[in-house]
C-alpha positions as MATLAB code, in Angstrom:
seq = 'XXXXXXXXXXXXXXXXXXXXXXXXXXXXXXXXXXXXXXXXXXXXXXXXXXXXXXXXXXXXXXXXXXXXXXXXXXXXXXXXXXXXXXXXXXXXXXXXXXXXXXXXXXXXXXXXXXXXXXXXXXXXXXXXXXXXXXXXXXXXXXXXXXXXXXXXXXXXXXXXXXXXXXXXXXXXXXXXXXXXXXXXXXXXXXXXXXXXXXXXXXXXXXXXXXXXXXXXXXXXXXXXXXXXXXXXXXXXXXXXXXXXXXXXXXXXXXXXXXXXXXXXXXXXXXXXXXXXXXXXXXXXXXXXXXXXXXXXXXXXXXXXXXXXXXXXXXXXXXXXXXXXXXXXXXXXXXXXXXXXXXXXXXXXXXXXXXXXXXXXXXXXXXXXXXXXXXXXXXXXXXXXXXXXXXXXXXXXXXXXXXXXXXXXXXXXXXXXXXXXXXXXXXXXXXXXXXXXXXXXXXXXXXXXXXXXXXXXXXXXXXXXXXXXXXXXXXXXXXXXXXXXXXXXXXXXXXXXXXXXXXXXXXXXXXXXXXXXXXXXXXXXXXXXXXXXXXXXXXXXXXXXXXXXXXXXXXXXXXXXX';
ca = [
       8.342  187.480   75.588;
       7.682  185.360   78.783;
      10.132  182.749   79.974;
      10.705  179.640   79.133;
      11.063  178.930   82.886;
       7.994  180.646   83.834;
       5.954  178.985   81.361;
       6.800  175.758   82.379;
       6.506  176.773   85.841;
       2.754  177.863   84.962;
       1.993  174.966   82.841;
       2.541  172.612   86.059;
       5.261  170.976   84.626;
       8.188  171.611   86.945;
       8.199  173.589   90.740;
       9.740  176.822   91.309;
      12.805  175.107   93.097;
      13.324  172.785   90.148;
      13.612  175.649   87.995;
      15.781  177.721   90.455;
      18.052  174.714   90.738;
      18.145  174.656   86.925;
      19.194  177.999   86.251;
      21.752  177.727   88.874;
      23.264  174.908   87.572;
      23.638  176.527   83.913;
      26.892  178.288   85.430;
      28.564  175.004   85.749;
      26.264  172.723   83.347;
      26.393  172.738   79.540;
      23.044  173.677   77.539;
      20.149  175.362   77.687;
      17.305  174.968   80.040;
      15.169  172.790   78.147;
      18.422  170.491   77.923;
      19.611  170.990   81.260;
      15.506  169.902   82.917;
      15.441  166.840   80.003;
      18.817  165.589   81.137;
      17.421  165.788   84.782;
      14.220  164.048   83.661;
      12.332  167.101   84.982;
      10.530  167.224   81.919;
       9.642  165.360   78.443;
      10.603  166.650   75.328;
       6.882  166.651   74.137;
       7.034  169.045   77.249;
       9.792  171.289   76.200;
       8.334  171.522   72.543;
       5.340  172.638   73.877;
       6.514  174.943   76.034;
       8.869  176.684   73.068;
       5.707  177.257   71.049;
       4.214  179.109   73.222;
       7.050  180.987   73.989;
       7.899  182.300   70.373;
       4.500  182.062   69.103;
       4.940  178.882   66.412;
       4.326  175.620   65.639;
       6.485  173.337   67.774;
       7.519  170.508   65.369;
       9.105  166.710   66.471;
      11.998  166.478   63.525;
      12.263  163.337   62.447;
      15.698  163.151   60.401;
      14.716  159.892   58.583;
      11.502  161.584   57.098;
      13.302  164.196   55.446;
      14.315  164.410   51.582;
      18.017  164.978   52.221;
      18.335  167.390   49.239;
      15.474  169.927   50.928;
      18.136  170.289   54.069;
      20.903  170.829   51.244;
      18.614  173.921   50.353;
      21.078  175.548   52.678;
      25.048  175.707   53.096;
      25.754  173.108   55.804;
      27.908  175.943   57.197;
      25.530  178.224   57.800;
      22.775  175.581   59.232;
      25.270  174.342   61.660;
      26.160  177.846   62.649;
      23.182  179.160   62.981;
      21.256  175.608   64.349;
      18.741  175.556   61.203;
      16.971  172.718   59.197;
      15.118  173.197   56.220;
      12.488  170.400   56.639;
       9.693  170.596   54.171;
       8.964  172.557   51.186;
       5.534  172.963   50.248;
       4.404  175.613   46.784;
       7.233  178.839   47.282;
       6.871  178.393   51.566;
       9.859  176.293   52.947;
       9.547  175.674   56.679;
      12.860  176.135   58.824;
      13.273  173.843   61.648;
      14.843  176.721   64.092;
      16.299  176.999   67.788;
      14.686  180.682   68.121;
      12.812  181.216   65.546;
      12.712  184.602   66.361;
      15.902  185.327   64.679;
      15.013  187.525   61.583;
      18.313  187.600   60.675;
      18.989  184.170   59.776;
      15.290  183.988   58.420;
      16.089  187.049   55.983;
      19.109  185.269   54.860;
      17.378  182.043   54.164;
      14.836  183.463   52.032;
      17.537  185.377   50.057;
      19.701  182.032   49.649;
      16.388  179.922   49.005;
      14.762  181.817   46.970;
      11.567  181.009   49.197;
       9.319  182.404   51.802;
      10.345  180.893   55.300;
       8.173  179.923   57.839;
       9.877  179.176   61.013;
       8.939  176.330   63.603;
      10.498  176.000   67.090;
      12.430  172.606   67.226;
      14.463  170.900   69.764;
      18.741  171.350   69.181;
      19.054  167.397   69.328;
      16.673  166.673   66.504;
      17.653  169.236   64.700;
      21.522  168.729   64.388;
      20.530  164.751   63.572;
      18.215  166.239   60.450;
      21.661  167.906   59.480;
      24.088  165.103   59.898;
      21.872  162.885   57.616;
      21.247  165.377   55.592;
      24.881  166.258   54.730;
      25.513  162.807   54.498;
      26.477  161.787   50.687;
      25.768  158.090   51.018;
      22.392  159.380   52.283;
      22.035  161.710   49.289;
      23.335  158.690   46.766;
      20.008  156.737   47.901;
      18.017  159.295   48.248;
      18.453  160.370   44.019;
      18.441  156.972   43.370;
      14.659  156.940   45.018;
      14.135  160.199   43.095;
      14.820  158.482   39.768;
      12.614  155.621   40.471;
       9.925  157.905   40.755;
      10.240  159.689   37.609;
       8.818  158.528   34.187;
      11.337  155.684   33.274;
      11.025  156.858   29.013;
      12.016  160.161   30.202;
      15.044  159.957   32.504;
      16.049  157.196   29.720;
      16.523  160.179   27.498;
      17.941  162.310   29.449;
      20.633  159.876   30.536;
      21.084  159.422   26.396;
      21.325  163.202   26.112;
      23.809  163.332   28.940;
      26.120  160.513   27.728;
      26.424  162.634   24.002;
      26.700  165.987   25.051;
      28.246  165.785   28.973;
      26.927  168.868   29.072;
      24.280  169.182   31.735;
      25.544  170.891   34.787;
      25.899  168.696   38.311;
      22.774  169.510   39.422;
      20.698  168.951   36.584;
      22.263  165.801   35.383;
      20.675  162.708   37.927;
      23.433  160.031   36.841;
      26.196  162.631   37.412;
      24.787  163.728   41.015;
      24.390  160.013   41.851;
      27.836  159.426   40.990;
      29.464  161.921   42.342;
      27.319  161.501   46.016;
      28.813  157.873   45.310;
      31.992  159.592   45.523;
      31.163  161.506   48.223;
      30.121  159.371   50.663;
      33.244  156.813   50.465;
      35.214  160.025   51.101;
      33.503  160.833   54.024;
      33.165  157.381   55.267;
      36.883  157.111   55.770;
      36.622  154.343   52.653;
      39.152  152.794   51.092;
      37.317  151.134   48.206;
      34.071  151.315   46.273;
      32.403  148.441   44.661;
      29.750  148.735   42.200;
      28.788  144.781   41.651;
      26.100  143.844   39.170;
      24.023  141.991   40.426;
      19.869  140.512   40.472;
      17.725  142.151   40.765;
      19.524  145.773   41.237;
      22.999  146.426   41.039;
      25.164  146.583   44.671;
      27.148  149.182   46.006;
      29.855  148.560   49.230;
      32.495  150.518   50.772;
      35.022  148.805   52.052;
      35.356  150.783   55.773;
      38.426  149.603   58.108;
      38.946  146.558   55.941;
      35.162  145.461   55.974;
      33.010  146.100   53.197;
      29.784  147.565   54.415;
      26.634  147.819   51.617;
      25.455  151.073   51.160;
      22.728  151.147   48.104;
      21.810  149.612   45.191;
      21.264  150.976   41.877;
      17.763  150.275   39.680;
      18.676  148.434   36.860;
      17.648  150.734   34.023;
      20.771  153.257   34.811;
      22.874  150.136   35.586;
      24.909  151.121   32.547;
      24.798  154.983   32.525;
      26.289  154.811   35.668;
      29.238  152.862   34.577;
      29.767  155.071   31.220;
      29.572  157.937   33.777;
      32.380  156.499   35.894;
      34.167  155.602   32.694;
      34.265  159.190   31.175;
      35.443  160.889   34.336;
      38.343  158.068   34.362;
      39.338  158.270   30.536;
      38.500  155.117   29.562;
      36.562  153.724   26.564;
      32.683  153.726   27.331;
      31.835  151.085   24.201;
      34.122  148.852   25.570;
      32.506  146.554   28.094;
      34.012  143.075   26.928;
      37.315  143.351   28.373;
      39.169  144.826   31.595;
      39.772  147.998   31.777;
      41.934  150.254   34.183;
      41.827  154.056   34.751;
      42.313  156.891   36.913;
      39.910  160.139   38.122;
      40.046  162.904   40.337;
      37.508  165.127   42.123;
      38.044  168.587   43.927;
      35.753  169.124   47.307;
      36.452  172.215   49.663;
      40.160  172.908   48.290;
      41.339  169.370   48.185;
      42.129  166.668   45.360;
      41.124  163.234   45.589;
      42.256  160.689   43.069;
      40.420  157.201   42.973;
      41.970  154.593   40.991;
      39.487  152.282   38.336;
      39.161  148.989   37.471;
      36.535  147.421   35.347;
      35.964  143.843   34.725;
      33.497  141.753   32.985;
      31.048  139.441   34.535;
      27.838  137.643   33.852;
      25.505  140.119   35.388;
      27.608  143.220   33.533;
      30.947  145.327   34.343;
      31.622  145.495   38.010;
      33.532  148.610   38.835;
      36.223  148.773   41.925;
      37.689  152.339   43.159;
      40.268  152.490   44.911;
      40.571  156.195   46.811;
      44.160  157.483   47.149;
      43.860  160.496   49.138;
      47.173  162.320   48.943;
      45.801  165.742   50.951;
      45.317  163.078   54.352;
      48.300  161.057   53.736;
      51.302  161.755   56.278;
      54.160  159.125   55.221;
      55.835  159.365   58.700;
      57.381  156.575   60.280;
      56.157  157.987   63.698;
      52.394  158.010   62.206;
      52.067  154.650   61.945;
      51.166  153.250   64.844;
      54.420  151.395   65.569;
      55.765  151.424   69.129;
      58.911  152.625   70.214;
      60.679  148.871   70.063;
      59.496  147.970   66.749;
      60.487  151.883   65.244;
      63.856  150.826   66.824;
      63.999  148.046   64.740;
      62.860  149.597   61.295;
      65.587  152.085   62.022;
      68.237  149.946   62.380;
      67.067  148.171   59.016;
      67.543  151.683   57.402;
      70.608  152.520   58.635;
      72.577  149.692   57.053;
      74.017  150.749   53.676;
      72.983  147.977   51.296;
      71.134  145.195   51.508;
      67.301  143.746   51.176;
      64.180  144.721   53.202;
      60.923  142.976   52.395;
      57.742  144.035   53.434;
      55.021  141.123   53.978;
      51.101  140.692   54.295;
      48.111  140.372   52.543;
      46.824  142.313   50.151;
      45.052  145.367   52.316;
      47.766  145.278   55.027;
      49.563  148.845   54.497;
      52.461  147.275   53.367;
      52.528  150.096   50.578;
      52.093  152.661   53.322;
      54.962  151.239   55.184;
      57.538  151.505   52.369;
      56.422  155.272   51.601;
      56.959  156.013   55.005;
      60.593  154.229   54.765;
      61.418  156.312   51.948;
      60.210  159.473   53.475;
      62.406  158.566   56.133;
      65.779  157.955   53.786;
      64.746  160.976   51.626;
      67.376  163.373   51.635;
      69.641  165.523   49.097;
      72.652  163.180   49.303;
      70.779  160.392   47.902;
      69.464  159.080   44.799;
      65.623  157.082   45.652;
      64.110  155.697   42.619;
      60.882  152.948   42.744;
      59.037  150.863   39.978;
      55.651  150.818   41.210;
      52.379  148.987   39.389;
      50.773  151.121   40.009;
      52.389  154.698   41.138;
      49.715  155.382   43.902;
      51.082  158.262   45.529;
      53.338  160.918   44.537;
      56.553  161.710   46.418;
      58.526  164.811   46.740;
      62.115  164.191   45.668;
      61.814  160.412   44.653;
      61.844  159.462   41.278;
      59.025  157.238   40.564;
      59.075  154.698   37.542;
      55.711  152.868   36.569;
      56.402  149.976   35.682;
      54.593  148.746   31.985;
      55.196  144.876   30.801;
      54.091  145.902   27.593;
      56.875  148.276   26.625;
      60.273  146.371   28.039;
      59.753  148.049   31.304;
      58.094  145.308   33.829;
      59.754  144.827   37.643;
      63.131  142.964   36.459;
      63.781  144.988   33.396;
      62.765  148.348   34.756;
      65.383  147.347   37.970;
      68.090  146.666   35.216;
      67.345  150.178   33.729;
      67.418  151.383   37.219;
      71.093  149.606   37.862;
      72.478  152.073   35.583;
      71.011  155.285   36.939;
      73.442  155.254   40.209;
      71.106  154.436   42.793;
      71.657  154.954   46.639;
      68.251  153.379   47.217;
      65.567  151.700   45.628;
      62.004  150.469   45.851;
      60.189  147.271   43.760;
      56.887  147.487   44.253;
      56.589  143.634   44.042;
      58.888  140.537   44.005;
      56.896  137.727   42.029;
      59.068  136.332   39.532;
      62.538  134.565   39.342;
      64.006  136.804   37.143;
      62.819  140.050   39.326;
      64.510  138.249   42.295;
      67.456  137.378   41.190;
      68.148  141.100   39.715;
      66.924  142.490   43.237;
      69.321  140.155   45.557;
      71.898  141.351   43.151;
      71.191  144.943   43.450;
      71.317  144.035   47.483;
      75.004  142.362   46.991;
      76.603  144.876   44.900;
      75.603  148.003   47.201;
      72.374  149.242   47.383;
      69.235  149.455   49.854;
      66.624  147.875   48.142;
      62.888  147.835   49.909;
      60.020  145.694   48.048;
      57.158  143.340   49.206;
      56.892  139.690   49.073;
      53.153  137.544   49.313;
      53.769  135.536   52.575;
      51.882  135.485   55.909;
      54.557  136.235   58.001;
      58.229  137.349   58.407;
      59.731  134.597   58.384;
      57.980  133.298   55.533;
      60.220  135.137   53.426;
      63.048  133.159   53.339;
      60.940  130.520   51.869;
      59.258  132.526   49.528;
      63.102  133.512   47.900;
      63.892  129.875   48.208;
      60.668  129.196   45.870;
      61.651  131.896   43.356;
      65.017  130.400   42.958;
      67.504  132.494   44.795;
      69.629  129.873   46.837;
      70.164  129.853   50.723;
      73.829  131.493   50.783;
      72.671  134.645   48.343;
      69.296  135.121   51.243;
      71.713  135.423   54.212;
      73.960  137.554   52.617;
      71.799  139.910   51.200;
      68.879  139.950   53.213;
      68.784  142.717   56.017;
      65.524  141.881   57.825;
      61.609  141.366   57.127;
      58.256  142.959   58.062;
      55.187  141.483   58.473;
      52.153  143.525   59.373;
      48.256  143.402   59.656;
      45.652  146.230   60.044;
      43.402  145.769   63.238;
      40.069  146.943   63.372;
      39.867  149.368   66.105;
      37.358  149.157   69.243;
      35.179  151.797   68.625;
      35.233  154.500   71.578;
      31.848  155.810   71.637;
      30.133  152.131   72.663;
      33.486  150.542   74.100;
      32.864  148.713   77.071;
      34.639  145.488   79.405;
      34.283  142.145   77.741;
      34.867  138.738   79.070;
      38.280  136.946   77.822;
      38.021  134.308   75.562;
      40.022  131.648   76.249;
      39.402  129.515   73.732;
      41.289  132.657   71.008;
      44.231  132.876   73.533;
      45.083  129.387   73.862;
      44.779  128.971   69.935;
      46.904  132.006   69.967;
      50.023  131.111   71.232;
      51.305  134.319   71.700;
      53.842  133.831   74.195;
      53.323  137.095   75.678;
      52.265  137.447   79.784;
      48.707  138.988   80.361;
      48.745  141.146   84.303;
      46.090  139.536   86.111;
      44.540  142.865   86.286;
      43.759  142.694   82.494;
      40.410  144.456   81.748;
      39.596  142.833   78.125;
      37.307  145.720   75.831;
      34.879  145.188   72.960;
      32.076  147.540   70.930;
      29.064  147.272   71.755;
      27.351  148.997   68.644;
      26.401  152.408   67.861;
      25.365  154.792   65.000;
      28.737  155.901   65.204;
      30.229  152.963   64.228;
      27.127  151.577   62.125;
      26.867  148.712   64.671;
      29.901  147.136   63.807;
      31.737  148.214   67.302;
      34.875  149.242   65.558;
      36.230  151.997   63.993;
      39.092  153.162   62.644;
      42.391  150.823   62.044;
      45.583  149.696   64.271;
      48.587  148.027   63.019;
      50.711  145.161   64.081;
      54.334  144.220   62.962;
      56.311  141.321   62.987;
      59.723  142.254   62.461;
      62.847  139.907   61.776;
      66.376  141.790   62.358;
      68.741  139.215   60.420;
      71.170  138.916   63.005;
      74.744  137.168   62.431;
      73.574  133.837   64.098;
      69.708  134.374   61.947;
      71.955  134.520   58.519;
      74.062  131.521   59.497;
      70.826  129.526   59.921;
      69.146  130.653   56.351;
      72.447  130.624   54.542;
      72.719  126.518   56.115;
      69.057  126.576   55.014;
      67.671  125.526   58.239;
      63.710  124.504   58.315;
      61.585  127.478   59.071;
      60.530  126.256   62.263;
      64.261  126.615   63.356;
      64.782  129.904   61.801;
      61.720  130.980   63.799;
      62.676  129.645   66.861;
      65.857  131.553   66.559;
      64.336  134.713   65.453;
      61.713  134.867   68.652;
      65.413  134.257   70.638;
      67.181  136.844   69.045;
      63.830  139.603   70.072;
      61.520  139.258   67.352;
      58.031  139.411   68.559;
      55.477  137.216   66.356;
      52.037  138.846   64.826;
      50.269  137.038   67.976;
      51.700  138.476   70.626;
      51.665  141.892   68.919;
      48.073  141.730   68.511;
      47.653  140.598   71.841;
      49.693  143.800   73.361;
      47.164  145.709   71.298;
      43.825  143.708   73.187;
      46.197  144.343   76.518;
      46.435  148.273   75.785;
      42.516  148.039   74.610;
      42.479  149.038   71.640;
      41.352  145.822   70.289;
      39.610  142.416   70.980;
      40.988  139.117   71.145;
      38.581  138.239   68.066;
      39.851  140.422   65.567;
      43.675  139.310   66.489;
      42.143  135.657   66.148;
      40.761  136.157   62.703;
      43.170  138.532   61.583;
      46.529  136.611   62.371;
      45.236  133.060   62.225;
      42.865  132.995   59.961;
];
């Protein structure tokens, strides 16, 4: 077999020296030589295509990963593509043509037909658009659309029926059944997306499906309207619920195994004038690490959560919007206090994650066992420490400042927009100023930062107009360098990816619980909390734009808005 080099050499397209000064450069240079003399723009990769087929004796083919039915690259374990740098790209009567590296590799050509079940006919392709054919084709949200297309296609009377059949019998296997492979690629791709929530939303003409990705939900498909409904019933049987209900909310739980791992997703449905709109909520307990030291606090503010913990008895609320981690913070807490020694028990609504060594209580209005009653209950169970889920009522607390006075750590959340807040918040539910600053330890507030994506990060111009309306009170060096995402497949465009938290946390010092307990304005308690070394959600944001990790826009948004 000649040379790639020599070929190319012959065909005019690069000197002698080039290629010399190619091969040399493989020693310290990653790649092949094709990639090497493209990254050197030696050569095109019409060029290098060209050159391949004559070199192994096939068809040199450009792979377009967009043009490719996602479930014809699935016709192989994405293992052993990736391993052995293989793309089945087009099937055509019992011949499936491979999209190879060196297709002279019988080996891997043997043990595709064997797999496959069909005859193989290799073409030469280049690495890059072959690993892209891959990556799309592996890609469940990709698939989801893709079967969705599929089903449009077929004879609408037909797939009816077989949906019917399906419903009655939940009998056809995974791959047979298109409802059940939609679903389950629904599944699929929020899991690999790093999601956090699926929404199926009915809506005109087709009904809509987002994942909500670092906070922001992102649309991904939408479903024809014809299967509208078996979609829903399918979601409703894997969750246990009733599928001839659809006039009234409903709320359920499912789980799905992939690659030796369990992923539950929580389900809600709800009624609306287009049909049932369906939210999941994934609660991934294999990826969850419930360390303090995980988080993403820094050492000052883990100083401060520590020396909340320490304390014996006494109230620690946890404050933020809904989609803030505040739930992720008090696991962490309690993973911190677990031990032998002491008795942890919660009341959660619901139990999200399961904890080694804490008992968990779920708390159910409907049988005498809601927040305040279920922390009465609780009372008499000799508890070191315990968690409410929520504080939202009078009666809840009142029971929960008592359980604070009478000597016990008790963790829960409250609905306010910042630390301080809380004081206020206890003021509205009824407990009085002197019970507050005797009970309450300290607060957190916190937010979840998008995070500047790495792959397209690059300097930005400061905005003055976000840090004046700010008011962060913290000092920027001169030699700032401000960062923001430009936009990139990895990211989808957005320029962010992935999640960083701020905290806002209020020690209740001696002098803090003289000014609650005299029930000082908040502007005052502020003011003394900021003296006394709390550092507001502003100026925590803005020593996350400092360390660039985020922009001043997303602090703007998130802590003002």
């Amino acid at each position: 077999m000649a040379r790639l080099g020599d070929i190319l050499v012959r065909q005019g397209c690069i000197t002698e020296a080039q290629l010399q000064s190619a091969l040399i450069a493989q020693g310290s240079e990653r790649g092949l030589l094709g990639t090497i003399l493209i990254r050197r723009s030696l050569i095109s990769p019409e060029q290098l295509g060209n050159a391949l087929s004559e070199q192994y004796g096939v068809e040199f083919v450009e792979v377009i990963a967009e043009s490719i039915n996602p479930q014809v690259v699935r016709l192989l374990p994405e293992e052993l593509a990736r391993e052995r740098r293989v793309a089945p790209i087009a099937v055509e009567g019992t011949a499936l043509q491979l999209a190879m590296i060196a297709p002279d590799d019988m080996d891997t050509i043997c043990e595709a037909e064997l797999i496959t079940g069909y005859h193989v006919e290799p073409v030469v392709a280049l690495p890059n658009s072959i690993s892209a054919a891959l990556d799309r084709g592996f890609d469940d949200r990709v698939v989801a659309r893709q079967t969705v297309v599929d089903m449009k296609m077929a004879d609408l009377e037909a797939a009816e029926d077989m949906i019917e059949e399906e419903l009655a019998t939940d009998t056809l296997e995974e791959d047979q059944a298109p409802v059940v492979r939609l679903v389950r690629a629904i599944l699929m791709g929020a899991i690999n997306a790093g999601s956090s929530d699926i929404h199926l939303e009915p809506h005109q003409p087709e009904m809509r499906v987002r994942y909500r990705v670092d906070g922001t939900l992102q649309a991904v498909m939408t479903i024809p309207r014809h299967i509208e409904e078996a979609v829903v019933a399918r979601i409703k049987v894997m969750a246990d619920m009733d599928t001839t209900e659809s006039r009234r909310p409903q709320d359920g739980q499912l789980t799905i195994h992939e690659s030796g791992s369990r992923v539950n997703f929580r389900v809600s449905t709800i009624p609306t004038v287009g049909g049932e709109k369906v939210v999941m909520r994934l609660l991934d307990e294999g990826s969850r690490s419930f360390q303090l030291e995980h988080l993403g606090l820094c050492q000052r503010d883990l100083n401060k959560i520590q020396t909340l913990i320490d304390k014996p008895h006494g109230m620690i609320v946890v404050t933020g919007p809904t989609g803030s981690g505040k739930s992720t913070t008090m696991y962490s807490v309690l993973s911190k206090l677990n031990a032998v020694s002491r008795n942890i028990v919660t009341v959660e609504d619901p139990v999200e994650y399961r904890l080694p060594g804490i008992n968990q209580v779920a708390s159910d209005s409907e049988h005498g066992l809601g927040f305040a009653n279920a922390l009465k209950y609780i009372m008499r169970q000799d508890p070191d420490v315990i968690m409410l889920g929520e504080i939202r009522d009078h009666e809840t607390a009142k029971t929960a400042v008592q359980a604070a006075l009478t000597g016990h750590l008790l963790i829960s959340t409250l609905h306010t927009n910042d630390a301080v807040g809380a004081v206020n918040r206890l003021n509205d539910l009824g407990i009085d100023n002197f019970k507050t600053g005797g009970a309450l330890l300290g607060a957190i507030a916190q937010r979840l930062l998008r995070s500047i994506c790495e792959h397209c990060k690059e300097p930005a111009e400061s905005n003055d107009h976000y840090l004046n309306a700010l008011n962060h009170g913290i000092d920027i060096p001169p030699d700032t360098i401000f960062y923001r995402g430009r936009g990139c497949k990895k990211c989808l465009g957005t320029g962010y990816s992935g999640r960083v938290p701020i905290y806002e946390i209020m020690v209740v010092t001696p002098r803090l619980s003289e000014a609650i307990e005299k029930g000082l304005p908040t502007t005052k308690i502020r003011e003394i909390a900021v003296e006394e070394g709390m550092v507001e959600l502003a100026g925590a944001g803005i020593e996350q734009v400092i360390a660039g990790k985020t922009t001043l826009e997303e602090v703007f948004y998130k802590v003002s808005g």
